[in-house]
Coordinates of C-alpha atoms in Angstrom, one line a residue:
M1 CA 5.9 -19.4 -13.7
K2 CA 6.2 -20.1 -9.9
L3 CA 5.5 -17.2 -7.6
R4 CA 8.9 -17.2 -6.1
E5 CA 10.4 -16.4 -9.5
F6 CA 9.0 -12.9 -9.1
E7 CA 11.2 -12.2 -6.1
G8 CA 13.9 -9.7 -7.0
R9 CA 12.2 -8.7 -10.2
A10 CA 12.2 -4.9 -10.8
A11 CA 8.8 -3.3 -10.9
T12 CA 10.1 0.3 -11.6
V13 CA 13.6 1.4 -12.7
G14 CA 14.4 5.1 -12.8
G15 CA 10.9 6.2 -11.9
V16 CA 10.5 10.0 -11.6
G17 CA 8.2 11.8 -9.2
R18 CA 5.5 13.9 -10.9
D19 CA 6.4 17.0 -8.8
P20 CA 9.5 18.2 -6.9
V21 CA 9.1 18.5 -3.2
N22 CA 6.8 21.5 -2.7
A23 CA 5.1 23.6 -0.1
P24 CA 1.5 23.2 -1.2
M25 CA 1.6 19.4 -1.0
I26 CA 3.3 19.6 2.4
R27 CA 0.6 22.1 3.6
H28 CA -2.2 19.9 2.4
W29 CA -0.7 16.8 4.1
C30 CA -0.2 18.6 7.4
E31 CA -3.7 20.0 7.4
A32 CA -5.2 16.5 6.7
M33 CA -3.0 15.0 9.4
G34 CA -3.4 17.8 11.9
D35 CA 0.4 18.2 12.1
A36 CA 1.4 21.8 13.0
H37 CA 5.1 21.2 13.4
P38 CA 7.0 24.4 12.6
G39 CA 9.7 22.6 10.7
Y40 CA 7.2 21.9 7.9
R41 CA 6.6 25.6 7.2
G42 CA 8.6 28.5 5.8
P43 CA 11.4 28.8 3.2
D44 CA 13.6 26.2 5.0
A45 CA 10.8 23.7 5.4
V46 CA 11.4 20.0 5.1
A47 CA 8.7 17.5 4.2
P48 CA 7.2 15.3 6.9
P49 CA 9.1 12.0 6.7
T50 CA 5.9 10.0 6.4
M51 CA 5.3 11.7 3.0
L52 CA 8.1 9.5 1.6
Q53 CA 5.8 7.5 -0.7
A54 CA 3.6 10.5 -1.6
W55 CA 6.3 12.0 -3.9
T56 CA 6.3 8.8 -6.0
M57 CA 2.6 8.4 -6.5
G58 CA 0.9 8.7 -9.9
G59 CA -2.2 10.5 -8.8
L60 CA -5.6 10.0 -10.6
A61 CA -3.8 9.2 -13.8
G62 CA -2.2 6.1 -12.2
H63 CA 1.2 4.7 -13.2
A64 CA 0.4 3.4 -16.7
G65 CA 2.9 4.8 -19.3
R66 CA 5.2 6.4 -16.7
P67 CA 8.9 6.1 -17.3
G68 CA 10.7 3.0 -15.9
R69 CA 7.5 1.0 -15.1
S70 CA 7.7 -2.7 -16.0
D71 CA 4.9 -5.3 -16.3
T72 CA 6.1 -7.2 -13.2
N73 CA 3.1 -6.3 -11.0
D74 CA 0.6 -6.9 -13.7
E75 CA 2.0 -10.3 -14.5
L76 CA 2.1 -11.3 -10.8
F77 CA -1.5 -10.1 -10.1
A78 CA -2.8 -11.8 -13.2
L79 CA -1.3 -15.1 -12.1
L80 CA -2.8 -14.8 -8.7
D81 CA -6.2 -13.7 -10.1
G82 CA -6.2 -16.8 -12.3
A83 CA -5.7 -18.9 -9.2
G84 CA -8.7 -17.4 -7.4
C85 CA -6.9 -14.8 -5.4
T86 CA -9.0 -12.0 -6.7
S87 CA -9.2 -9.8 -3.5
V88 CA -6.4 -7.6 -2.1
V89 CA -5.9 -5.8 1.3
A90 CA -3.0 -3.7 2.5
T91 CA -1.6 -5.2 5.7
D92 CA 1.3 -2.9 6.7
C93 CA 4.2 -0.8 5.6
E94 CA 7.7 0.0 6.9
Q95 CA 9.7 3.1 6.1
E96 CA 13.3 4.0 6.8
Y97 CA 14.4 7.6 6.6
L98 CA 18.0 8.5 5.6
R99 CA 17.9 12.2 4.9
P100 CA 15.2 14.9 5.0
L101 CA 13.4 15.9 1.8
R102 CA 13.6 19.7 1.2
L103 CA 11.7 22.1 -1.0
G104 CA 12.8 21.7 -4.6
D105 CA 14.2 18.2 -4.3
E106 CA 13.7 16.1 -7.5
I107 CA 12.5 12.6 -6.6
T108 CA 13.5 9.4 -8.4
F109 CA 12.8 5.9 -7.3
D110 CA 13.2 2.2 -8.0
S111 CA 10.9 -0.6 -6.8
M112 CA 11.1 -4.4 -6.8
I113 CA 9.1 -7.4 -5.6
E114 CA 11.1 -8.2 -2.4
S115 CA 9.2 -11.3 -1.3
V116 CA 6.2 -13.6 -2.0
S117 CA 5.1 -15.8 0.9
E118 CA 4.0 -19.3 1.0
R119 CA 0.3 -19.8 0.8
K120 CA -1.3 -18.6 4.1
T121 CA -4.7 -19.0 5.6
T122 CA -6.2 -15.9 7.3
K123 CA -9.5 -14.8 8.6
L124 CA -10.1 -12.9 5.3
G125 CA -9.3 -15.9 3.2
T126 CA -6.4 -17.9 1.8
G127 CA -3.6 -16.3 -0.3
Y128 CA -0.2 -14.8 -0.5
F129 CA 1.6 -11.9 1.2
I130 CA 3.6 -9.8 -1.3
T131 CA 6.2 -7.3 -0.1
T132 CA 7.3 -4.5 -2.5
R133 CA 10.4 -2.5 -1.7
M134 CA 10.9 1.1 -3.0
D135 CA 14.1 3.0 -2.8
V136 CA 13.5 6.8 -2.9
R137 CA 16.2 9.2 -4.0
A138 CA 16.5 13.0 -3.9
G139 CA 19.0 14.5 -6.3
G140 CA 20.4 11.0 -6.8
E141 CA 21.0 10.4 -3.1
L142 CA 19.1 7.7 -1.2
A143 CA 16.6 9.5 1.0
G144 CA 14.6 6.5 2.3
T145 CA 13.2 3.1 1.8
H146 CA 9.5 2.1 1.7
R147 CA 8.3 -1.5 2.1
F148 CA 4.6 -2.1 1.4
R149 CA 2.9 -5.4 2.1
I150 CA -0.4 -6.7 0.8
L151 CA -2.4 -9.9 1.0
K152 CA -3.7 -11.2 -2.3
Y153 CA -6.3 -13.7 -1.4
A154 CA -9.4 -15.8 -2.2
P155 CA -12.2 -14.4 0.0
A156 CA -13.4 -16.7 2.8
R157 CA -17.0 -17.9 2.7
R158 CA -19.0 -16.2 5.5
N159 CA -20.2 -18.3 8.4
P160 CA -23.5 -17.0 9.6
Q161 CA -23.0 -18.7 12.9
G162 CA -19.6 -17.1 13.4
D163 CA -18.4 -15.0 16.4
E164 CA -19.8 -11.5 16.8
G165 CA -18.5 -8.6 18.7
P166 CA -20.3 -6.2 20.9
A167 CA -23.6 -4.7 19.7
G168 CA -23.7 -7.0 16.6
V169 CA -20.4 -5.9 15.2
S170 CA -18.2 -8.8 13.9
A171 CA -15.3 -9.0 16.3
A172 CA -11.7 -9.6 15.3
K173 CA -10.1 -12.4 17.2
G174 CA -6.7 -11.3 18.5
A175 CA -8.1 -8.2 20.2
G176 CA -5.4 -6.4 21.9
R177 CA -3.2 -6.1 18.8
S178 CA -3.2 -3.4 16.2
A179 CA -5.2 -4.3 13.0
D180 CA -1.9 -4.5 11.0
T181 CA -0.3 -6.8 13.5
A182 CA -3.4 -9.0 13.8
S183 CA -3.8 -9.5 10.1
T184 CA -0.2 -10.7 9.7
A185 CA 0.2 -12.6 12.9
D186 CA -3.1 -14.5 12.3
A187 CA -2.0 -15.4 8.8
A188 CA -0.5 -18.7 9.7
T189 CA -2.9 -19.7 12.5
A190 CA -6.4 -18.4 11.9
A191 CA -8.9 -20.9 10.6
S192 CA -10.8 -20.0 7.4
T193 CA -14.0 -21.4 6.0
A194 CA -12.9 -20.7 2.4
A195 CA -11.8 -23.4 0.1
P196 CA -8.1 -22.7 -0.6
P197 CA -7.2 -21.1 -3.9
A198 CA -6.3 -23.4 -6.7
P199 CA -2.5 -24.0 -7.1
I200 CA -0.9 -21.5 -9.4
G201 CA -1.2 -22.6 -13.0
T202 CA -4.4 -24.7 -12.8
G203 CA -6.6 -22.1 -14.4
A204 CA -9.4 -22.7 -12.0
A205 CA -12.2 -20.1 -12.0
P206 CA -12.1 -17.6 -9.1
P207 CA -14.8 -17.8 -6.4
R208 CA -17.7 -15.4 -6.5
P209 CA -17.0 -12.7 -3.9
G210 CA -19.7 -11.9 -1.3
S211 CA -21.8 -8.8 -1.5
S212 CA -22.0 -7.9 2.2
R213 CA -20.5 -4.7 3.4
P214 CA -17.0 -5.0 4.9
R215 CA -16.9 -5.3 8.7
P216 CA -14.7 -3.1 10.9
V217 CA -11.9 -4.6 12.8
V218 CA -12.6 -4.5 16.5
N219 CA -9.6 -4.7 18.9
R220 CA -8.5 -3.6 22.3
D221 CA -7.9 0.0 21.3
N222 CA -11.2 0.6 19.6
A223 CA -13.7 -1.8 21.2
G224 CA -15.2 1.1 23.3
F225 CA -16.0 3.1 20.2
W226 CA -17.8 0.3 18.5
E227 CA -19.7 -0.5 21.7
G228 CA -20.9 3.1 21.7
V229 CA -22.0 2.8 18.0
G230 CA -23.9 -0.4 19.0
H231 CA -25.9 1.8 21.4
R232 CA -26.2 4.6 18.8
R233 CA -23.8 6.9 20.5
L234 CA -20.7 8.5 18.9
L235 CA -18.1 8.6 21.6
I236 CA -15.0 10.8 21.5
Q237 CA -12.0 10.2 23.8
R238 CA -11.0 12.9 26.2
C239 CA -7.6 13.0 28.0
T240 CA -8.2 13.3 31.7
G241 CA -4.8 14.9 32.1
C242 CA -5.1 17.9 29.8
G243 CA -8.7 17.7 28.5
T244 CA -7.8 17.3 24.8
L245 CA -10.4 15.5 22.7
R246 CA -9.1 13.0 20.2
F247 CA -10.4 10.9 17.3
P248 CA -9.8 8.3 16.1
W249 CA -9.3 6.5 19.4
L250 CA -5.7 6.0 20.6
P251 CA -4.1 4.4 23.6
G252 CA -2.6 7.7 24.8
C253 CA -2.9 11.5 24.4
N254 CA -0.9 13.1 21.5
T255 CA -0.8 16.4 23.4
C256 CA 0.5 15.5 26.8
G257 CA 1.2 11.8 26.5
G258 CA -1.1 10.9 29.3
P259 CA -2.6 7.3 29.3
E260 CA -5.8 8.0 31.2
W261 CA -9.0 9.1 29.5
D262 CA -12.8 9.2 29.6
T263 CA -15.3 9.9 26.8
V264 CA -17.7 12.6 25.6
E265 CA -20.7 11.8 23.5
A266 CA -20.7 13.9 20.3
S267 CA -23.7 16.2 19.8
G268 CA -24.0 15.0 16.2
A269 CA -23.6 18.4 14.6
G270 CA -20.8 18.8 12.0
T271 CA -19.7 20.2 8.7
V272 CA -18.0 18.7 5.7
Y273 CA -14.3 19.6 6.0
S274 CA -13.3 17.7 2.8
Y275 CA -14.8 15.0 0.7
V276 CA -14.2 12.7 -2.3
V277 CA -16.7 11.0 -4.7
M278 CA -15.9 7.4 -5.2
H279 CA -16.4 6.1 -8.8
H280 CA -13.9 3.3 -9.1
P281 CA -13.2 0.6 -8.2
S282 CA -16.6 -0.9 -7.9
F283 CA -17.3 -3.3 -5.0
P284 CA -20.4 -5.5 -4.8
A285 CA -21.5 -4.0 -1.5
F286 CA -21.4 -0.4 -2.7
D287 CA -23.2 1.5 -5.4
P288 CA -20.9 4.2 -6.9
P289 CA -20.8 7.1 -7.3
Y290 CA -21.1 8.0 -3.6
A291 CA -19.6 10.6 -1.4
V292 CA -17.1 10.0 1.4
G293 CA -16.6 13.0 3.7
L294 CA -14.1 14.1 6.2
I295 CA -16.5 15.5 8.8
E296 CA -15.5 18.1 11.4
L297 CA -17.6 17.6 14.4
A298 CA -18.8 20.5 16.5
E299 CA -16.5 19.3 19.2
G300 CA -13.5 20.0 16.9
V301 CA -12.3 16.5 16.0
R302 CA -12.7 15.0 12.5
M303 CA -13.8 11.6 11.2
V304 CA -14.4 9.9 7.9
S305 CA -17.9 8.7 7.0
N306 CA -20.5 8.6 4.2
V307 CA -22.5 11.7 3.4
V308 CA -26.1 10.9 2.7
G309 CA -29.3 12.8 2.0
V310 CA -28.1 14.6 -1.1
P311 CA -26.8 13.5 -4.5
H312 CA -23.1 12.9 -4.6
D313 CA -22.5 15.9 -6.9
R314 CA -24.2 18.3 -4.4
V315 CA -21.9 17.7 -1.5
R316 CA -19.8 20.8 -0.7
V317 CA -17.1 21.8 1.7
G318 CA -18.6 23.6 4.6
M319 CA -22.0 21.9 4.2
P320 CA -23.7 21.3 7.6
V321 CA -24.4 17.7 8.4
R322 CA -26.1 15.7 11.2
L323 CA -25.1 12.3 12.6
E324 CA -27.3 9.4 12.0
F325 CA -26.9 5.6 12.5
R326 CA -27.7 3.4 9.6
Q327 CA -28.5 -0.3 9.8
Y328 CA -26.9 -1.8 6.7
D329 CA -28.0 -5.4 7.6
E330 CA -28.9 -7.5 10.6
E331 CA -25.4 -7.3 12.0
L332 CA -23.9 -4.0 10.9
L333 CA -24.7 -0.5 12.3
L334 CA -22.6 2.4 11.2
P335 CA -22.5 6.2 11.8
V336 CA -23.2 8.3 8.7
F337 CA -23.9 12.0 8.2
R338 CA -27.0 13.5 6.6
A339 CA -26.7 16.8 4.8
G340 CA -29.3 19.4 5.5
A341 CA -30.9 17.5 8.3
G342 CA -31.0 20.5 10.7
R343 CA -30.6 20.0 14.4
E344 CA -32.9 17.0 14.5
G345 CA -32.0 13.8 12.7
G346 CA -34.5 11.8 10.7
G347 CA -35.0 8.4 9.0
T348 CA -32.6 7.3 6.3
A349 CA -33.8 5.7 3.1
G350 CA -32.9 2.1 2.8
G351 CA -32.8 1.5 6.6
P352 CA -33.8 3.0 9.9
A353 CA -31.7 5.7 11.3
T354 CA -31.6 7.5 14.6
S355 CA -30.1 10.7 15.9
P356 CA -27.7 10.6 19.0
A357 CA -28.9 11.1 22.5
T358 CA -28.2 14.2 24.5
P359 CA -24.5 14.7 24.7
G360 CA -22.8 14.0 28.0
A361 CA -19.7 12.4 29.5
V362 CA -19.8 8.6 29.8
G363 CA -17.3 6.1 30.9
V364 CA -16.1 3.3 28.6
P365 CA -13.7 0.6 30.0
S366 CA -11.5 0.4 26.9
G367 CA -10.0 2.7 24.2
G368 CA -10.6 2.5 20.5
G369 CA -10.7 4.1 17.1
S370 CA -12.9 4.0 14.0

């Protein structure tokens, strides 16, 4: 079957949200996002509009066996897997809001494959962009539309002589655009070193994926952050207008809207604000299970990183941690957090690690985020 024949096919008809719109989920979302808007609290609260998709998700149990789900996605993905497009990355989403979701609203939804692109060559590899459209209803009334786009691709072979960004971090060409924009805009123009996937229906074996750790995307907004990491410094943006610290890096201040900023170097002290233990899916560059923590730094901002130094099942909320920099290979240096390291950092098993320098304000010429 040709890929275009999937366009317009229903993926879910009459899907039902697992829970009605409720205050605990809204609270958890707002705490994770740092959104204190008063309209999301109290008996007359509405849900943040960006939670639109959250009410349709299947949770850890997934979507298998849920009412209204068809085999459309499974068939499409199996077809692409057979053609060598074994990897997937989300590129962007679009949401349209038609009415607020209120406490007690019962959610239903329909989804369909809206479009499948021609074969595209990107920096990641060669494959196809797939757009899924979901119409979300509350009490039978259309509340919003969610479009989600992914790239299903055959991974590019890595070129050891390729471009590198500052401090040994692989740089994304097209700096100055957001990661989402760069990944889609480069799709038709960026050269790839991968052999293109076999035409659909040939039954060719998929290429063997590489085992190197994924590289961060470095662009105009976050280059300064990664430059700091390259010098083993964790830099936090500070608005020069109101003094608010922010992380991840952004072009402007969320508090006052000011565009000017400088940076403060993190002390390295922090606590585990929240965490997950990753078991599945298994990637060649990772060794599950492992802990991924939302770390609250002593300066008050939060960032996502690995928690090392203790078994994954001993990580706890509130656990003190200390910043280290781990060298994963010759090119890739990343910040991680060691549990129980005290005020002074130490070496990290599997690669040298260092603790940050004495904190202080430093100037970096461009903004960024992790």
